[in-house]
Coordinates of C-alpha atoms in Angstrom, one line a residue:
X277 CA 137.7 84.8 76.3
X278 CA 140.5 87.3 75.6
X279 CA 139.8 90.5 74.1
X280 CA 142.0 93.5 72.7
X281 CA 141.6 96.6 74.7
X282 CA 141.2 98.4 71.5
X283 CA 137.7 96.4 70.9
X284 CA 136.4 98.8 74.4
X285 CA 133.0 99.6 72.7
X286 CA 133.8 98.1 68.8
X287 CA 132.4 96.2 66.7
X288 CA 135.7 93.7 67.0
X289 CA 134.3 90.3 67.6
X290 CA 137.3 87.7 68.8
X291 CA 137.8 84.7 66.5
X292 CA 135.5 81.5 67.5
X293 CA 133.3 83.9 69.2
X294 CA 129.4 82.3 69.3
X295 CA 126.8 84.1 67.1
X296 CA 125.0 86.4 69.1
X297 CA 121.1 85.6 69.9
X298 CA 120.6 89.3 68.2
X299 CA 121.8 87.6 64.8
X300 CA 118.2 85.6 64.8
X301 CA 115.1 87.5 64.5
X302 CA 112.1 86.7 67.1
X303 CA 109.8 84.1 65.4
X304 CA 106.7 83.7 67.6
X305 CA 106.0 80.1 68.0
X306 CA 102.6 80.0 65.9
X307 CA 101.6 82.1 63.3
X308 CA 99.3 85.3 64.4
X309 CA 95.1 84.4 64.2
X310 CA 92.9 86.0 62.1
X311 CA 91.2 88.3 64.5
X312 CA 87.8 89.1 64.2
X313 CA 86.2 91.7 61.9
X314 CA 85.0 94.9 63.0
X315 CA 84.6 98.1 62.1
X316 CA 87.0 99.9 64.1
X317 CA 91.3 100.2 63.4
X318 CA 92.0 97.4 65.6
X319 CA 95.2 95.3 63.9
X320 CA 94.6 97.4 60.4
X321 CA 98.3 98.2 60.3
X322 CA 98.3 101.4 60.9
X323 CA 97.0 104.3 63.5
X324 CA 95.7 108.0 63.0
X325 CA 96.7 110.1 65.7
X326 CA 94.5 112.9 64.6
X327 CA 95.6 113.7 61.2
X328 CA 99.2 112.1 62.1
X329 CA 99.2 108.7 60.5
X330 CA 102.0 106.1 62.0
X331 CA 103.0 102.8 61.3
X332 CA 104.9 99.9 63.2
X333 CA 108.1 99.0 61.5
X334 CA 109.7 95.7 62.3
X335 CA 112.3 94.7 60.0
X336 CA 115.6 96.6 60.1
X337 CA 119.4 97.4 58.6
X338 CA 121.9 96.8 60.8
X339 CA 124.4 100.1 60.8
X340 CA 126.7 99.6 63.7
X341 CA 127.2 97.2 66.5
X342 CA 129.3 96.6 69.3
X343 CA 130.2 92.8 71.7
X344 CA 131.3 95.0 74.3
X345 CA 129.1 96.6 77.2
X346 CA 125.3 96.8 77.7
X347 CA 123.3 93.9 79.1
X348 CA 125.4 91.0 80.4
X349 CA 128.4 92.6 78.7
X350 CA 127.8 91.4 75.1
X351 CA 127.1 94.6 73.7
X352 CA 124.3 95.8 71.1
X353 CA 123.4 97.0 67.6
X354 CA 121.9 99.6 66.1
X355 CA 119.4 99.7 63.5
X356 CA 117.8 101.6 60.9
X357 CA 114.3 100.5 59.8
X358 CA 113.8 98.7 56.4
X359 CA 111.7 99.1 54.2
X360 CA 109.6 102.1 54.9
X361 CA 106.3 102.4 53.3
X362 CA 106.6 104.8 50.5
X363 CA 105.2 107.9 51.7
X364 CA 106.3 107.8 55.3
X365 CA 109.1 109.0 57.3
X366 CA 111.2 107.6 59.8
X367 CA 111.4 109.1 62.9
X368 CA 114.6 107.6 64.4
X369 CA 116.7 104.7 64.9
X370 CA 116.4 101.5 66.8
X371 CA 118.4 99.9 69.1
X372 CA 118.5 96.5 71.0
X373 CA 121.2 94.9 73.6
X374 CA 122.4 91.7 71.8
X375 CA 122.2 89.1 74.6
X376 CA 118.7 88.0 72.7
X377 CA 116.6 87.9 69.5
X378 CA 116.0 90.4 67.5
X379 CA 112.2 91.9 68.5
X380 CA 111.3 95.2 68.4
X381 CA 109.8 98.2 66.2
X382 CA 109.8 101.8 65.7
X383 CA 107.2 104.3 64.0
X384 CA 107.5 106.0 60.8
X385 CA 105.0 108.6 60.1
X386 CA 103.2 110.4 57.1
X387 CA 101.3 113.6 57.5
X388 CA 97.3 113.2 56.7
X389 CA 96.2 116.5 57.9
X390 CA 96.2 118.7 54.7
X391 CA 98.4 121.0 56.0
X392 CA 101.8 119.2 55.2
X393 CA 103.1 121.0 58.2
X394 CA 103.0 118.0 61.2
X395 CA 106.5 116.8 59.8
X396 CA 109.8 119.4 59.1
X397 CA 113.4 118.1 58.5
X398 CA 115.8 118.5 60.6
X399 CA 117.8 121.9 60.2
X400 CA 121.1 120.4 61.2
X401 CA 122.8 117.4 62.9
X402 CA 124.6 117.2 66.5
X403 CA 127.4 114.7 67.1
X404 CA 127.4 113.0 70.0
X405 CA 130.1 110.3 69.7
X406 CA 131.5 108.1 67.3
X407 CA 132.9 104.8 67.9
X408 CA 136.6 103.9 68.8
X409 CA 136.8 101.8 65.6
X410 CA 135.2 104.9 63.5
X411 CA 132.4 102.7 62.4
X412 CA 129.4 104.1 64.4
X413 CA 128.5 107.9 65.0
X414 CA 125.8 108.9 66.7
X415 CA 123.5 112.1 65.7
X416 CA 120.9 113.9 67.8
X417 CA 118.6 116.4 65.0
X418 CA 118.0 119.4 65.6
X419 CA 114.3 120.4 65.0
X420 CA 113.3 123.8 63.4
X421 CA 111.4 126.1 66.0
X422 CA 107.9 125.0 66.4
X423 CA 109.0 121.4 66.0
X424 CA 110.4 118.6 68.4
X425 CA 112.7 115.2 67.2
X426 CA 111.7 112.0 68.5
X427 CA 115.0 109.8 67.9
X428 CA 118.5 109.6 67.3
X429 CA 120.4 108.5 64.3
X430 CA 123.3 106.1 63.6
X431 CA 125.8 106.2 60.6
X432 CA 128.6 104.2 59.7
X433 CA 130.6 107.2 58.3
X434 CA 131.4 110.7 59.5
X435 CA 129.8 112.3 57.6
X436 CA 126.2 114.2 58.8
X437 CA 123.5 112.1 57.8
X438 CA 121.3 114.1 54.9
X439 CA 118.3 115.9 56.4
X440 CA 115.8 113.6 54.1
X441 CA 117.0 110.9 57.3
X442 CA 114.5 111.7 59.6
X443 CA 111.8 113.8 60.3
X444 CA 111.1 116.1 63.6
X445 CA 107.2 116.3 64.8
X446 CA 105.2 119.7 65.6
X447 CA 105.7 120.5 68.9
X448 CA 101.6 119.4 69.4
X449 CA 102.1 116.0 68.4
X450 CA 104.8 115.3 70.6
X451 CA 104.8 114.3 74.6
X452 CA 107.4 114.2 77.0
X453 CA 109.5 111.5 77.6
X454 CA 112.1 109.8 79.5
X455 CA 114.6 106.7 79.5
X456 CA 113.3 103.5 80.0
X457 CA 116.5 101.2 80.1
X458 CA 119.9 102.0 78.9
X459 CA 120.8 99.5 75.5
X460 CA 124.9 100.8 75.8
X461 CA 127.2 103.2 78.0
X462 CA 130.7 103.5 78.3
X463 CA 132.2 105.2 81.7
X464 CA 135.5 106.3 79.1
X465 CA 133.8 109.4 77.7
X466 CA 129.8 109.3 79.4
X467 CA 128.7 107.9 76.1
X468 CA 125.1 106.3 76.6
X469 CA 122.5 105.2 74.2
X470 CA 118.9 104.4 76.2
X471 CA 115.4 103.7 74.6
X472 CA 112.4 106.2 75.5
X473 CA 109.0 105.8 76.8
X474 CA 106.3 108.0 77.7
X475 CA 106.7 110.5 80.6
X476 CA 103.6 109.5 81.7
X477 CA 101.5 106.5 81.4
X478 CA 97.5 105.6 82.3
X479 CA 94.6 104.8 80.6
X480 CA 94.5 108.8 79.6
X481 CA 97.6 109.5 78.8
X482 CA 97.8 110.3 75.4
X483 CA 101.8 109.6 74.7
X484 CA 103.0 107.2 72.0
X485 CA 106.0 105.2 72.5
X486 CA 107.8 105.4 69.2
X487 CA 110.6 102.6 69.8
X488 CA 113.5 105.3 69.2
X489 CA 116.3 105.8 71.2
X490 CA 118.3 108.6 73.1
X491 CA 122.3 108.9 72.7
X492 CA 124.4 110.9 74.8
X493 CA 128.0 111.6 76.2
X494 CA 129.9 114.0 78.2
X495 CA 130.2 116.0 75.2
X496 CA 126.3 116.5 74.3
X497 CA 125.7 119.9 74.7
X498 CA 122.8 120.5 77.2
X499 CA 120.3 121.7 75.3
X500 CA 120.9 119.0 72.3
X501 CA 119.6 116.2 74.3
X502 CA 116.3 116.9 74.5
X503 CA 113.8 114.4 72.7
X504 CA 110.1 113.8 72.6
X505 CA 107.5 110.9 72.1
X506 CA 104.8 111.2 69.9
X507 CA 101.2 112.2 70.9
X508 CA 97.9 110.8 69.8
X509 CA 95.7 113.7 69.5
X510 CA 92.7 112.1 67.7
X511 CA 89.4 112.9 68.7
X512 CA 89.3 109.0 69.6
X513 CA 92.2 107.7 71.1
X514 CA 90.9 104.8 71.3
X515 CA 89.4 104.4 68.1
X516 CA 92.6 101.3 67.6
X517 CA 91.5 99.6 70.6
X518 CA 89.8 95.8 70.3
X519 CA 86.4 95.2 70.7
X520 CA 84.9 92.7 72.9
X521 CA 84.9 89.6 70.6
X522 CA 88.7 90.7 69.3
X523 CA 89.3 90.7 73.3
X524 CA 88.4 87.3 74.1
X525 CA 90.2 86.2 70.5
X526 CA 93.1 88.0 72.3
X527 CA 92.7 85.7 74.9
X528 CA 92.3 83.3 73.9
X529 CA 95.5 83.2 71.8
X530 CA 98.1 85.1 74.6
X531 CA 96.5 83.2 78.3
X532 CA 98.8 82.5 80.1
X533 CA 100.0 79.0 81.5
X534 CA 100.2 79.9 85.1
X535 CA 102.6 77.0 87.4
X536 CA 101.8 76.7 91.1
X537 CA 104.6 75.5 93.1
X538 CA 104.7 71.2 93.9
X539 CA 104.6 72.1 97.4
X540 CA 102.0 74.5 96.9
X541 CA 99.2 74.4 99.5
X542 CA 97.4 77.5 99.3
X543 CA 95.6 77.4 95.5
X544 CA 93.6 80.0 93.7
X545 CA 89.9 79.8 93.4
X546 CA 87.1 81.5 91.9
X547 CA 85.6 85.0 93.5
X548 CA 82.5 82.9 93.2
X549 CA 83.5 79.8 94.9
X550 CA 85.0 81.8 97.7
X551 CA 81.6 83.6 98.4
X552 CA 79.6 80.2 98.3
X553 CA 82.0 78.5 100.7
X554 CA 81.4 80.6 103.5
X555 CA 83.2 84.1 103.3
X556 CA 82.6 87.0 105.5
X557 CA 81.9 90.3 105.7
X558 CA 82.7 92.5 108.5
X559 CA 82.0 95.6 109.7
X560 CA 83.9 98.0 112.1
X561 CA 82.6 98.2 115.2
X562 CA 80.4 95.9 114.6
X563 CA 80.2 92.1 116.4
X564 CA 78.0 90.6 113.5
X565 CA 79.5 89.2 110.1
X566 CA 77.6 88.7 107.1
X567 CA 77.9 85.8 104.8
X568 CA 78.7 86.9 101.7
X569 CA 76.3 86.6 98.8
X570 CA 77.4 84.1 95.8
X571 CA 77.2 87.0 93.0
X572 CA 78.3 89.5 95.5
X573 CA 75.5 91.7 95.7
X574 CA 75.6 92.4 99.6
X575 CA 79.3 93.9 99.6
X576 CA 79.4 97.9 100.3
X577 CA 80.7 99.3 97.0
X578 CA 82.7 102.5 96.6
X579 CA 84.3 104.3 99.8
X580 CA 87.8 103.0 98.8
X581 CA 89.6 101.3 101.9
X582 CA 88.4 103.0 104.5
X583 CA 89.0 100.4 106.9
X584 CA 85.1 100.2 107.6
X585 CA 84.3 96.7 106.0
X586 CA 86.9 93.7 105.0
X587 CA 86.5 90.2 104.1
X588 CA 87.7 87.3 105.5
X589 CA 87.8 83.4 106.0
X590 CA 84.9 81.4 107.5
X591 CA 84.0 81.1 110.9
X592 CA 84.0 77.6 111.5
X593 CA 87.8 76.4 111.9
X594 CA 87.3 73.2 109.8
X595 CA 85.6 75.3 106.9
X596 CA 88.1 77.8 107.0
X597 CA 91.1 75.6 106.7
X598 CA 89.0 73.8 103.6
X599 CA 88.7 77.3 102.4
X600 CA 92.7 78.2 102.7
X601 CA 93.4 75.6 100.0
X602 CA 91.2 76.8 97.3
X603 CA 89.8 74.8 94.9
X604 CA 92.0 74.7 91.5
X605 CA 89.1 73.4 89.7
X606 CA 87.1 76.6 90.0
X607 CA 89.7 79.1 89.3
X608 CA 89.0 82.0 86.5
X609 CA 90.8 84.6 85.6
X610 CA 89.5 88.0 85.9
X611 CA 90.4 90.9 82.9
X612 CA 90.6 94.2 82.7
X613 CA 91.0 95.3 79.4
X614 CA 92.3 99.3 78.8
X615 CA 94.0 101.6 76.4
X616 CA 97.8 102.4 76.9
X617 CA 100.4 104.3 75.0
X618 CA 98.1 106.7 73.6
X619 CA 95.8 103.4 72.6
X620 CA 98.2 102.2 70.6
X621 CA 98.5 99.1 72.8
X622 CA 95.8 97.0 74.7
X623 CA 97.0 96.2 78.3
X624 CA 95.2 93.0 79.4
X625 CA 95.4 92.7 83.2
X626 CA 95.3 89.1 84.0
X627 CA 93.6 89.2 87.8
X628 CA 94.2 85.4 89.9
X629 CA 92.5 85.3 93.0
X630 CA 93.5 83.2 96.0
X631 CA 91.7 82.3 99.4
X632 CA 95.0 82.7 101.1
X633 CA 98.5 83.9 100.7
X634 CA 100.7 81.9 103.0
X635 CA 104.0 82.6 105.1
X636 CA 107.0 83.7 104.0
X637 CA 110.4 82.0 104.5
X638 CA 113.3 83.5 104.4
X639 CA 116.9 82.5 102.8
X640 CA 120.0 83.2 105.1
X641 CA 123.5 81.8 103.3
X642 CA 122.2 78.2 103.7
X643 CA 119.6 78.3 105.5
X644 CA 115.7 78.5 105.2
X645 CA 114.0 80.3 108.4
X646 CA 110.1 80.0 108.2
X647 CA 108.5 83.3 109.3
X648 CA 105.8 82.0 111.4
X649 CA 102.2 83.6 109.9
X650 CA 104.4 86.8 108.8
X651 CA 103.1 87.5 105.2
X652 CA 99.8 85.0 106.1
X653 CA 96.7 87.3 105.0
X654 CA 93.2 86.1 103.8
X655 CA 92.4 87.1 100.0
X656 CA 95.0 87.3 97.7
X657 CA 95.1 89.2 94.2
X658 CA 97.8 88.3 91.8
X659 CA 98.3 89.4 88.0
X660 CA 100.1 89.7 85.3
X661 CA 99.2 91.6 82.2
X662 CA 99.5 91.1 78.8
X663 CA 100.3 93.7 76.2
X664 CA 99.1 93.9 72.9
X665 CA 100.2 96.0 69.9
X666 CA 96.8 97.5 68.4
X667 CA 98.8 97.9 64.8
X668 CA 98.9 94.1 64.4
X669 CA 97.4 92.5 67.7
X670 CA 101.1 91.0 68.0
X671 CA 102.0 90.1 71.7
X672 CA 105.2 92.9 73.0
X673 CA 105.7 91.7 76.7
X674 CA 104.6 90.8 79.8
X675 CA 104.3 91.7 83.3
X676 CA 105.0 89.6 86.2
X677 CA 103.1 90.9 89.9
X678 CA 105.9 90.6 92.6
X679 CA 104.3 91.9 95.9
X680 CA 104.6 95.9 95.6
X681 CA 105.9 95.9 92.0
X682 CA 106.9 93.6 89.1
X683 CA 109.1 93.4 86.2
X684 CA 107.8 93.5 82.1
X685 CA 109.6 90.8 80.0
X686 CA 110.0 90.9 76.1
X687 CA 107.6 88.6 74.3
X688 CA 111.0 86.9 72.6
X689 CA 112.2 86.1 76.2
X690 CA 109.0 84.2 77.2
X691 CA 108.4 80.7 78.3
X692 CA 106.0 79.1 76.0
X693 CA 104.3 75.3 76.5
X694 CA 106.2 72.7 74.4
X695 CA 103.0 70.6 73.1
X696 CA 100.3 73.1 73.2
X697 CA 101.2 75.2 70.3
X698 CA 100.2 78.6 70.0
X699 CA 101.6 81.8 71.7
X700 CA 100.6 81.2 75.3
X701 CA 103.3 82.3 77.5
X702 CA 104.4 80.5 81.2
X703 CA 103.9 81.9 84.1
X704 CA 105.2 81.2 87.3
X705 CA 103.3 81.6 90.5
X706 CA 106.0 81.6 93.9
X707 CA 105.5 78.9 96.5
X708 CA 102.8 80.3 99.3
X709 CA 103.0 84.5 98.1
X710 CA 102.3 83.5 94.6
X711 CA 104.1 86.7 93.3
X712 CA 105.0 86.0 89.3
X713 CA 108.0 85.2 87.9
X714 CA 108.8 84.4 84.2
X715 CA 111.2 81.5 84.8
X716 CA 111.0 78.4 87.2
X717 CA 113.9 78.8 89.9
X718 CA 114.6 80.9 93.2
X719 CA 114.3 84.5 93.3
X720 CA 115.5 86.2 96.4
X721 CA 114.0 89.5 97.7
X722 CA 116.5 91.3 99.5
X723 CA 120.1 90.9 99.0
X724 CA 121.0 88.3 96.6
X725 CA 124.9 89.2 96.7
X726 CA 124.8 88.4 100.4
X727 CA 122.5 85.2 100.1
X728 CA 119.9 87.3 102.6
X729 CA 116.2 87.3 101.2
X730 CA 112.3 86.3 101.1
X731 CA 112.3 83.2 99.7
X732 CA 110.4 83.4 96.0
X733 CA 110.6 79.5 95.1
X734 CA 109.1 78.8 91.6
X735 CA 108.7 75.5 89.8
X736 CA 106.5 73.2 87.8
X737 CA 103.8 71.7 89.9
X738 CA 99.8 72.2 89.2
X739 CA 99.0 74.2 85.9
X740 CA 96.4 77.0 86.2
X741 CA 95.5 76.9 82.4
X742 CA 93.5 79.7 81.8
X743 CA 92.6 79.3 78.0
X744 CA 89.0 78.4 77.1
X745 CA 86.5 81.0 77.6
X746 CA 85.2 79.1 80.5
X747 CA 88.5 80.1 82.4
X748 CA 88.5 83.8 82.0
X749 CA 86.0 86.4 82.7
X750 CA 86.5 90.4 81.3
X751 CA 85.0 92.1 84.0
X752 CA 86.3 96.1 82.9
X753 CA 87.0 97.5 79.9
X754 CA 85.9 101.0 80.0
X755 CA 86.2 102.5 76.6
X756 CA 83.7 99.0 75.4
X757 CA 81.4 100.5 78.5
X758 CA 81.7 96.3 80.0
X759 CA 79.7 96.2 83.2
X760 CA 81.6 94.8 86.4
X761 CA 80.4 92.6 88.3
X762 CA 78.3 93.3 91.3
X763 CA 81.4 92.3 93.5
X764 CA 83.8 94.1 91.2
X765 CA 82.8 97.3 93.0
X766 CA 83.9 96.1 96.6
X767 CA 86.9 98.5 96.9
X768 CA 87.6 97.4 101.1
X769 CA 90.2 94.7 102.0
X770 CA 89.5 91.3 100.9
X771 CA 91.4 89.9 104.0
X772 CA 91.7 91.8 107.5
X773 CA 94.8 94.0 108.5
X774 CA 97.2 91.7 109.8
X775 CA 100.2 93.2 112.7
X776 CA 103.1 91.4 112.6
X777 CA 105.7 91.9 115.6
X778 CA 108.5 91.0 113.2
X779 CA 111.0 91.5 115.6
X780 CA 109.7 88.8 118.2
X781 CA 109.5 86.5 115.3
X782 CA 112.8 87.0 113.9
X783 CA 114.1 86.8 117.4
X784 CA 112.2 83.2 117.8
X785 CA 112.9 81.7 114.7
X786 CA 116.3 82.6 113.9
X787 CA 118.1 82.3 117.5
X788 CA 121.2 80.5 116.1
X789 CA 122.1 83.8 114.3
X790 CA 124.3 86.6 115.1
X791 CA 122.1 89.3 116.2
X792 CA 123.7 91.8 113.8
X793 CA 121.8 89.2 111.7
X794 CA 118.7 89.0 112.9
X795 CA 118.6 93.0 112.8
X796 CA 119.4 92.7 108.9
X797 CA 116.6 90.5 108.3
X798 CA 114.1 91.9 110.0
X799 CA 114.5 95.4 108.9
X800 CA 114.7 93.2 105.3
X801 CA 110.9 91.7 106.3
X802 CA 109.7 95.0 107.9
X803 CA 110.5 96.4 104.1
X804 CA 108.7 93.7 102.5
X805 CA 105.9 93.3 104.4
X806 CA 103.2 95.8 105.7
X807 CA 99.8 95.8 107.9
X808 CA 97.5 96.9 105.3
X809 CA 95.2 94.0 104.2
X810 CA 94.8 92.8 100.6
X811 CA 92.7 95.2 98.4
X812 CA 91.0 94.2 95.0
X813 CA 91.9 95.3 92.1
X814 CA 90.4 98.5 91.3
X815 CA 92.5 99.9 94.6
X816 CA 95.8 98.9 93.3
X817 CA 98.1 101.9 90.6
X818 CA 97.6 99.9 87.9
X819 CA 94.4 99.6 88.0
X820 CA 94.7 103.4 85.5
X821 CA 98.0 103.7 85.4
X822 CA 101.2 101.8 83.7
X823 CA 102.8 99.1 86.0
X824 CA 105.2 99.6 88.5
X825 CA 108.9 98.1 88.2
X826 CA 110.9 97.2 90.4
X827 CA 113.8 99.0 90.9

């Protein structure tokens, strides 16, 4: 469609143009539960970060927007949340690209302390850019000494917004942050508008992401930039956490619907199934294997992966190819359950076990080259993780597993099971790796431009449903003091290092390619895929700290 230059970053919208998903606010598809009583803060609304009391905001004004730029090139809008409790005090603006529904919040705050000194307006106002069409500015506060702000602020005139706008934090109650994804930029004048996170991010990290945003351009003065997240410093951080029965309500409303491929032959199983069918454990240096108890209780714990015991497959080659396919009927989910965000969310790791993760295959233009057993490896751990908002128990987003990283996707951009009601999202587990996607389709890891990747293939075949207490087991949840499981403690590789000579294979299976070619994929599949064998969970970042993204 054509467009006026003028419209470059504007809020012009071209006659006939489509309402923009951002025009709908995100309706869940059922109603949230009632969550169990209890009597900690869990879903009361608000949280008390030690004397700083904040609450999620949802509903907003819309000041300025723009179709032009940010995700997918259809711009985004800025917001300003409405109402605010009476008492409280916003913090900053909100902002959110428009290619989908509205879905987001940001903190306002009230000081509990006594003092009335954890909140300070802002002693002036610098501009950072204002819109071609003069219809959005964009203000970063400036905080009084002693005091930090923790968002930027949008008007629709020129004029500096009053300091009653927003308030800055004591320097105490703040953390550091950084950008998380930019929402807007514009390569005219270095104008950029981002949203911020957390610096740092683990099960004891105390920073609070307050949903605000940073703005910038190539006129920002250095030292203006500077933002901060919030900081939880109560005594118990995790006093807004869920308790055990709110967990397992949790899960029961938010499990996912995991989809194995139709051509799936590798299945997941339970740990338990696994050990009763004839696993292994083995020792280095040692000729002798050791069946593996059904509950576990014979497997080393501690040591991390040394390299001095692994699991693996049985024996007896007919028992071991039975034990490749895993058996669907059996398969749980395992949970961790931990505090995040200063415990303002619940992260709930969703762990899937499989006997065996199969080859790869790789895409080349038109062609799909199997790999041979590169990427075959006994004892697979996939996840994805659910998280939670602790003010009303609301699901945010999700993570996806892919191999080394992943990728966390917006509750209003979920898949969810026509027919089963409820807020249960899809998941997608890829044909033979079983890395997690959010859609059904092909995802290629490598170089999509150039049609050269592993082969992630995705589609609706055999449903994992892990709803029903039955399917799921929470097997950490440190700040409830859950005991593990005796197996849970196993912290060696639940398959054997594999070696690949990648470049024999390539050279093998790929002969009708140009050797310049073959070179590219195999340094593509020496990038994918290492030695190290499979670990459990505890082993893997996440297991304390936030997810990793791919980048």
């Amino acid at each position: 469609m054509r467009r006026s230059k003028s419209c470059l970053l504007s809020s012009c919208v071209p006659m006939g143009t489509a309402a923009l998903p951002i025009e709908k606010h995100f309706v869940p598809p059922a109603a949230l539960p009632s969550w169990p009583a209890s009597d900690g803060g869990f879903a009361k609304g608000s949280i008390d970060l030690g004397g700083l009391e904040v609450r999620q905001i949802t509903t907003f004004s819309k000041v300025w927007s723009t179709t032009q730029g940010g995700e997918h090139g259809v711009g985004a809008t800025f917001f300003k949340p409405s109402p605010v409790p009476a008492g409280f005090s916003v913090l900053g603006h909100y902002a959110q690209p428009n290619n989908r529904p509205l879905f987001g919040h940001v903190l306002v705050a009230r000081d509990t302390s006594g003092t009335g000194a954890l909140l300070a307006a802002p002693v002036d106002y610098t501009l950072v850019w204002s819109s071609p069409d003069g219809a959005g500015h964009f203000w970063l506060p400036k905080a009084p000494e002693g005091y930090k702000a923790v968002g930027a602020v949008v008007t629709a005139t020129s004029d500096e917004p009053s300091p009653d706008e927003v308030r800055c934090v004591r320097a105490d109650f703040t953390d550091a942050c950084e950008t998380e994804k930019p929402e807007l930029s514009s390569d005219k004048d270095g104008f950029r508008a981002a949203t911020l996170r957390p610096a740092v991010r683990g099960i004891d990290a105390r920073g609070v992401h307050a949903g605000t945003f940073l703005s910038q351009s190539s006129a920002t003065p250095a030292n203006a930039s500077a933002l901060a997240c919030l900081k939880n410093n109560s005594a118990s951080y995790t006093s807004s956490m869920p308790d055990l029965a709110q967990v397992n309500s949790l899960l029961g409303a938010y499990a996912p619907h995991v989809f194995l491929h139709p051509k799936e032959a590798y299945f997941p199983s339970s740990v338990t199934w696994f050990f009763e069918n004839g696993a292994l454990l083995h020792q280095k240096g040692s000729q002798t294997t050791t069946p593996v108890a059904a509950d576990g209780s014979n497997l080393p714990r501690g040591g991390g992966n040394d390299g001095g015991y692994w699991l693996d497959l049985p024996a007896d080659k007919k028992q071991r190819e039975e034990v490749k396919k895993g058996d669907l009927a059996s398969a749980k989910v395992y949970v961790q359950a931990k505090p995040m965000l200063g415990g303002t969310v619940t992260d709930l790791a969703v762990w899937i076990f499989y006997p065996l993760n199969g080859a790869a295959r790789a895409k080349v233009g038109f062609l799909t080259i199997p790999l041979g057993k590169i990427g075959e490896h006994a004892g697979d751990w996939e996840h994805v993780t659910l998280r939670v908002s602790n003010f009303s128990g609301g699901l945010l987003r999700m993570y996806f597993s892919q191999h080394s990283a992943g990728t966390w996707v917006e509750a209003s951009q979920l898949e969810y099971l026509d027919g089963f009601g409820g807020n249960r999202p899809v998941a997608y587990a890829s044909l033979h790796g079983h890395a997690m996607y959010a859609k059904a389709g092909l995802v290629l890891q490598g170089n999509s431009r150039l049609g050269v990747g592993i082969r992630n293939d995705c589609a609706r075949g055999s449903r994992l449903d892990t709803g029903g207490a039955e399917r799921w087991e929470v097997v950490s949840a440190e700040y409830l003091g859950v005991k593990e499981p005796a197996w849970f403690g196993f912290e060696r590789g639940w398959g054997p290092r594999e070696v690949y000579n990648i470049g024999r294979v390539i050279n093998s299976v790929a002969r009708i390619l140009p050797r310049s070619m073959r070179e590219r994929l195999a340094k593509l599949v020496e990038k994918v895929f290492v030695g190290d064998g499979p670990t459990g969970p505890k082993m893997h970042g996440n297991w304390r700290n936030d997810e990793r993204e791919a980048r």
